Amino acid sequence: MLILHFIGLAMGVGTSFAHMFLGPTLSKLTLAEAETFKTQTKGLSLMGTVGTVVLLGSGIYLIIPYWPVILTLPLLIAKLVLFVVLVVLIILINLGARNNYQNQDLATLKRIELLGKISMVIGVAIVILAVNVFN
């Protein structure tokens, strides 16, 4: 299950890193080129969502032994809270992307880019907390 958790981590956080590096490229394209680019990278967003679901499923299994003592592990609680925030950000990014595929709104693209950067930072913070909790 830990292996699945790490695979989900690679998929989820890797997608955030990829979007962070692809964002500047997207902003330099014309509207028509950006539409083609977004269509071609749609699978990348799906990978991030699938990775997050794998993380959630494997994480629930892996955390079961810690429930009796969870209140004594503030870093674990912080990690879980950040994961919930990350899921909310991913939902907002996916909703914005879905709306943007139909409307082609530059403001939505900028908001998605900002949310992507925030989600990447939160993803890294979750990894740092996990290393400190389970070290």
C-alpha atoms as a printed R data frame, in Angstrom:
    type eleno elety resid chain resno       x      y       z
1   ATOM     1    CA   MET     A     1   0.000  0.000   0.000
2   ATOM     2    CA   LEU     A     2   2.941  2.303   0.688
3   ATOM     3    CA   ILE     A     3   4.134  1.721  -2.881
4   ATOM     4    CA   LEU     A     4   0.711  2.754  -4.209
5   ATOM     5    CA   HIS     A     5   0.876  5.815  -1.969
6   ATOM     6    CA   PHE     A     6   4.231  6.825  -3.466
7   ATOM     7    CA   ILE     A     7   2.929  6.240  -7.006
8   ATOM     8    CA   GLY     A     8  -0.068  8.473  -6.236
9   ATOM     9    CA   LEU     A     9   2.319 11.048  -4.799
10  ATOM    10    CA   ALA     A    10   4.441 11.026  -7.933
11  ATOM    11    CA   MET     A    11   1.366 11.403 -10.113
12  ATOM    12    CA   GLY     A    12  -0.272 14.127  -8.030
13  ATOM    13    CA   VAL     A    13   2.677 16.310  -7.084
14  ATOM    14    CA   GLY     A    14   4.381 15.599 -10.413
15  ATOM    15    CA   THR     A    15   1.366 17.071 -12.185
16  ATOM    16    CA   SER     A    16   1.657 20.241 -10.108
17  ATOM    17    CA   PHE     A    17   5.323 20.566 -11.042
18  ATOM    18    CA   ALA     A    18   4.528 19.934 -14.700
19  ATOM    19    CA   HIS     A    19   1.807 22.573 -14.751
20  ATOM    20    CA   MET     A    20   4.110 25.039 -13.010
21  ATOM    21    CA   PHE     A    21   6.653 24.633 -15.812
22  ATOM    22    CA   LEU     A    22   4.074 24.507 -18.598
23  ATOM    23    CA   GLY     A    23   2.246 27.647 -17.386
24  ATOM    24    CA   PRO     A    24   4.773 30.140 -18.748
25  ATOM    25    CA   THR     A    25   4.773 28.306 -22.082
26  ATOM    26    CA   LEU     A    26   1.001 28.511 -22.271
27  ATOM    27    CA   SER     A    27   0.996 32.228 -21.533
28  ATOM    28    CA   LYS     A    28   3.280 32.909 -24.527
29  ATOM    29    CA   LEU     A    29   1.016 31.184 -27.053
30  ATOM    30    CA   THR     A    30  -1.689 32.718 -29.193
31  ATOM    31    CA   LEU     A    31  -5.254 31.854 -28.245
32  ATOM    32    CA   ALA     A    32  -5.509 29.206 -30.998
33  ATOM    33    CA   GLU     A    33  -2.158 27.665 -30.050
34  ATOM    34    CA   ALA     A    34  -3.130 27.724 -26.374
35  ATOM    35    CA   GLU     A    35  -6.349 25.850 -27.160
36  ATOM    36    CA   THR     A    36  -4.407 23.125 -28.983
37  ATOM    37    CA   PHE     A    37  -1.833 22.996 -26.185
38  ATOM    38    CA   LYS     A    38  -4.512 22.676 -23.472
39  ATOM    39    CA   THR     A    39  -6.226 19.904 -25.399
40  ATOM    40    CA   GLN     A    40  -2.940 18.032 -25.699
41  ATOM    41    CA   THR     A    41  -2.134 18.376 -21.994
42  ATOM    42    CA   LYS     A    42  -5.611 17.496 -20.724
43  ATOM    43    CA   GLY     A    43  -4.371 13.995 -19.868
44  ATOM    44    CA   LEU     A    44  -1.817 15.521 -17.530
45  ATOM    45    CA   SER     A    45  -4.596 16.997 -15.381
46  ATOM    46    CA   LEU     A    46  -6.360 13.651 -15.381
47  ATOM    47    CA   MET     A    47  -3.143 12.048 -14.147
48  ATOM    48    CA   GLY     A    48  -3.055 14.482 -11.225
49  ATOM    49    CA   THR     A    49  -6.645 13.707 -10.302
50  ATOM    50    CA   VAL     A    50  -6.068  9.953 -10.487
51  ATOM    51    CA   GLY     A    51  -2.894 10.355  -8.411
52  ATOM    52    CA   THR     A    52  -4.825 12.272  -5.770
53  ATOM    53    CA   VAL     A    53  -7.486  9.554  -5.617
54  ATOM    54    CA   VAL     A    54  -4.760  6.894  -5.256
55  ATOM    55    CA   LEU     A    55  -3.177  8.997  -2.493
56  ATOM    56    CA   LEU     A    56  -6.497  9.291  -0.696
57  ATOM    57    CA   GLY     A    57  -7.307  5.598  -0.896
58  ATOM    58    CA   SER     A    58  -3.875  4.369   0.127
59  ATOM    59    CA   GLY     A    59  -3.548  7.122   2.738
60  ATOM    60    CA   ILE     A    60  -6.772  6.096   4.465
61  ATOM    61    CA   TYR     A    61  -5.467  2.540   4.689
62  ATOM    62    CA   LEU     A    62  -2.026  3.616   5.904
63  ATOM    63    CA   ILE     A    63  -3.338  5.982   8.581
64  ATOM    64    CA   ILE     A    64  -5.703  3.509  10.272
65  ATOM    65    CA   PRO     A    65  -3.087  2.430  12.865
66  ATOM    66    CA   TYR     A    66  -2.523  6.085  13.846
67  ATOM    67    CA   TRP     A    67  -6.161  6.954  14.648
68  ATOM    68    CA   PRO     A    68  -5.900  6.087  18.361
69  ATOM    69    CA   VAL     A    69  -2.991  8.526  18.816
70  ATOM    70    CA   ILE     A    70  -3.735 11.083  16.094
71  ATOM    71    CA   LEU     A    71  -4.346 13.890  18.592
72  ATOM    72    CA   THR     A    72  -0.763 13.498  19.833
73  ATOM    73    CA   LEU     A    73   0.643 14.007  16.329
74  ATOM    74    CA   PRO     A    74   0.134 17.666  15.369
75  ATOM    75    CA   LEU     A    75   2.298 17.353  12.244
76  ATOM    76    CA   LEU     A    76   0.095 14.517  11.019
77  ATOM    77    CA   ILE     A    77  -3.000 16.623  11.641
78  ATOM    78    CA   ALA     A    78  -1.397 19.506   9.705
79  ATOM    79    CA   LYS     A    79  -0.567 17.099   6.855
80  ATOM    80    CA   LEU     A    80  -4.175 15.891   6.718
81  ATOM    81    CA   VAL     A    81  -5.553 19.433   6.785
82  ATOM    82    CA   LEU     A    82  -3.213 20.439   3.965
83  ATOM    83    CA   PHE     A    83  -4.328 17.397   1.979
84  ATOM    84    CA   VAL     A    84  -7.951 18.527   2.307
85  ATOM    85    CA   VAL     A    85  -6.920 22.015   1.121
86  ATOM    86    CA   LEU     A    86  -5.047 20.407  -1.786
87  ATOM    87    CA   VAL     A    87  -8.124 18.413  -2.810
88  ATOM    88    CA   VAL     A    88 -10.223 21.602  -2.765
89  ATOM    89    CA   LEU     A    89  -7.615 23.362  -4.933
90  ATOM    90    CA   ILE     A    90  -7.573 20.466  -7.393
91  ATOM    91    CA   ILE     A    91 -11.357 20.590  -7.644
92  ATOM    92    CA   LEU     A    92 -11.215 24.359  -8.266
93  ATOM    93    CA   ILE     A    93  -8.506 23.900 -10.901
94  ATOM    94    CA   ASN     A    94 -10.485 21.176 -12.662
95  ATOM    95    CA   LEU     A    95 -13.686 23.239 -12.609
96  ATOM    96    CA   GLY     A    96 -11.828 26.281 -13.919
97  ATOM    97    CA   ALA     A    97 -10.173 24.228 -16.641
98  ATOM    98    CA   ARG     A    98 -13.494 22.713 -17.681
99  ATOM    99    CA   ASN     A    99 -15.095 26.168 -17.867
100 ATOM   100    CA   ASN     A   100 -12.081 27.570 -19.692
101 ATOM   101    CA   TYR     A   101 -12.222 24.892 -22.391
102 ATOM   102    CA   GLN     A   102 -15.628 26.315 -23.277
103 ATOM   103    CA   ASN     A   103 -15.110 30.057 -22.685
104 ATOM   104    CA   GLN     A   104 -11.423 30.799 -23.439
105 ATOM   105    CA   ASP     A   105 -11.106 33.296 -20.603
106 ATOM   106    CA   LEU     A   106  -7.616 34.697 -19.914
107 ATOM   107    CA   ALA     A   107  -8.535 35.604 -16.312
108 ATOM   108    CA   THR     A   108  -9.518 31.992 -15.655
109 ATOM   109    CA   LEU     A   109  -6.200 30.804 -17.068
110 ATOM   110    CA   LYS     A   110  -4.334 33.155 -14.731
111 ATOM   111    CA   ARG     A   111  -6.402 31.941 -11.763
112 ATOM   112    CA   ILE     A   112  -5.702 28.303 -12.688
113 ATOM   113    CA   GLU     A   113  -1.994 29.095 -12.949
114 ATOM   114    CA   LEU     A   114  -2.019 30.712  -9.494
115 ATOM   115    CA   LEU     A   115  -3.977 27.826  -7.969
116 ATOM   116    CA   GLY     A   116  -1.523 25.417  -9.583
117 ATOM   117    CA   LYS     A   117   1.428 27.168  -7.992
118 ATOM   118    CA   ILE     A   118  -0.288 27.158  -4.616
119 ATOM   119    CA   SER     A   119  -1.148 23.469  -4.958
120 ATOM   120    CA   MET     A   120   2.454 22.661  -5.844
121 ATOM   121    CA   VAL     A   121   3.718 24.439  -2.716
122 ATOM   122    CA   ILE     A   122   1.096 22.678  -0.591
123 ATOM   123    CA   GLY     A   123   2.034 19.331  -2.150
124 ATOM   124    CA   VAL     A   124   5.677 19.847  -1.249
125 ATOM   125    CA   ALA     A   125   4.685 20.933   2.282
126 ATOM   126    CA   ILE     A   126   2.644 17.742   2.662
127 ATOM   127    CA   VAL     A   127   5.660 15.658   1.625
128 ATOM   128    CA   ILE     A   128   7.905 17.513   4.110
129 ATOM   129    CA   LEU     A   129   5.367 16.987   6.901
130 ATOM   130    CA   ALA     A   130   5.006 13.300   6.021
131 ATOM   131    CA   VAL     A   131   8.760 12.789   6.163
132 ATOM   132    CA   ASN     A   132   8.894 14.481   9.566
133 ATOM   133    CA   VAL     A   133   5.881 12.583  10.945
134 ATOM   134    CA   PHE     A   134   6.937  9.124   9.798
135 ATOM   135    CA   ASN     A   135  10.707  9.505  10.199
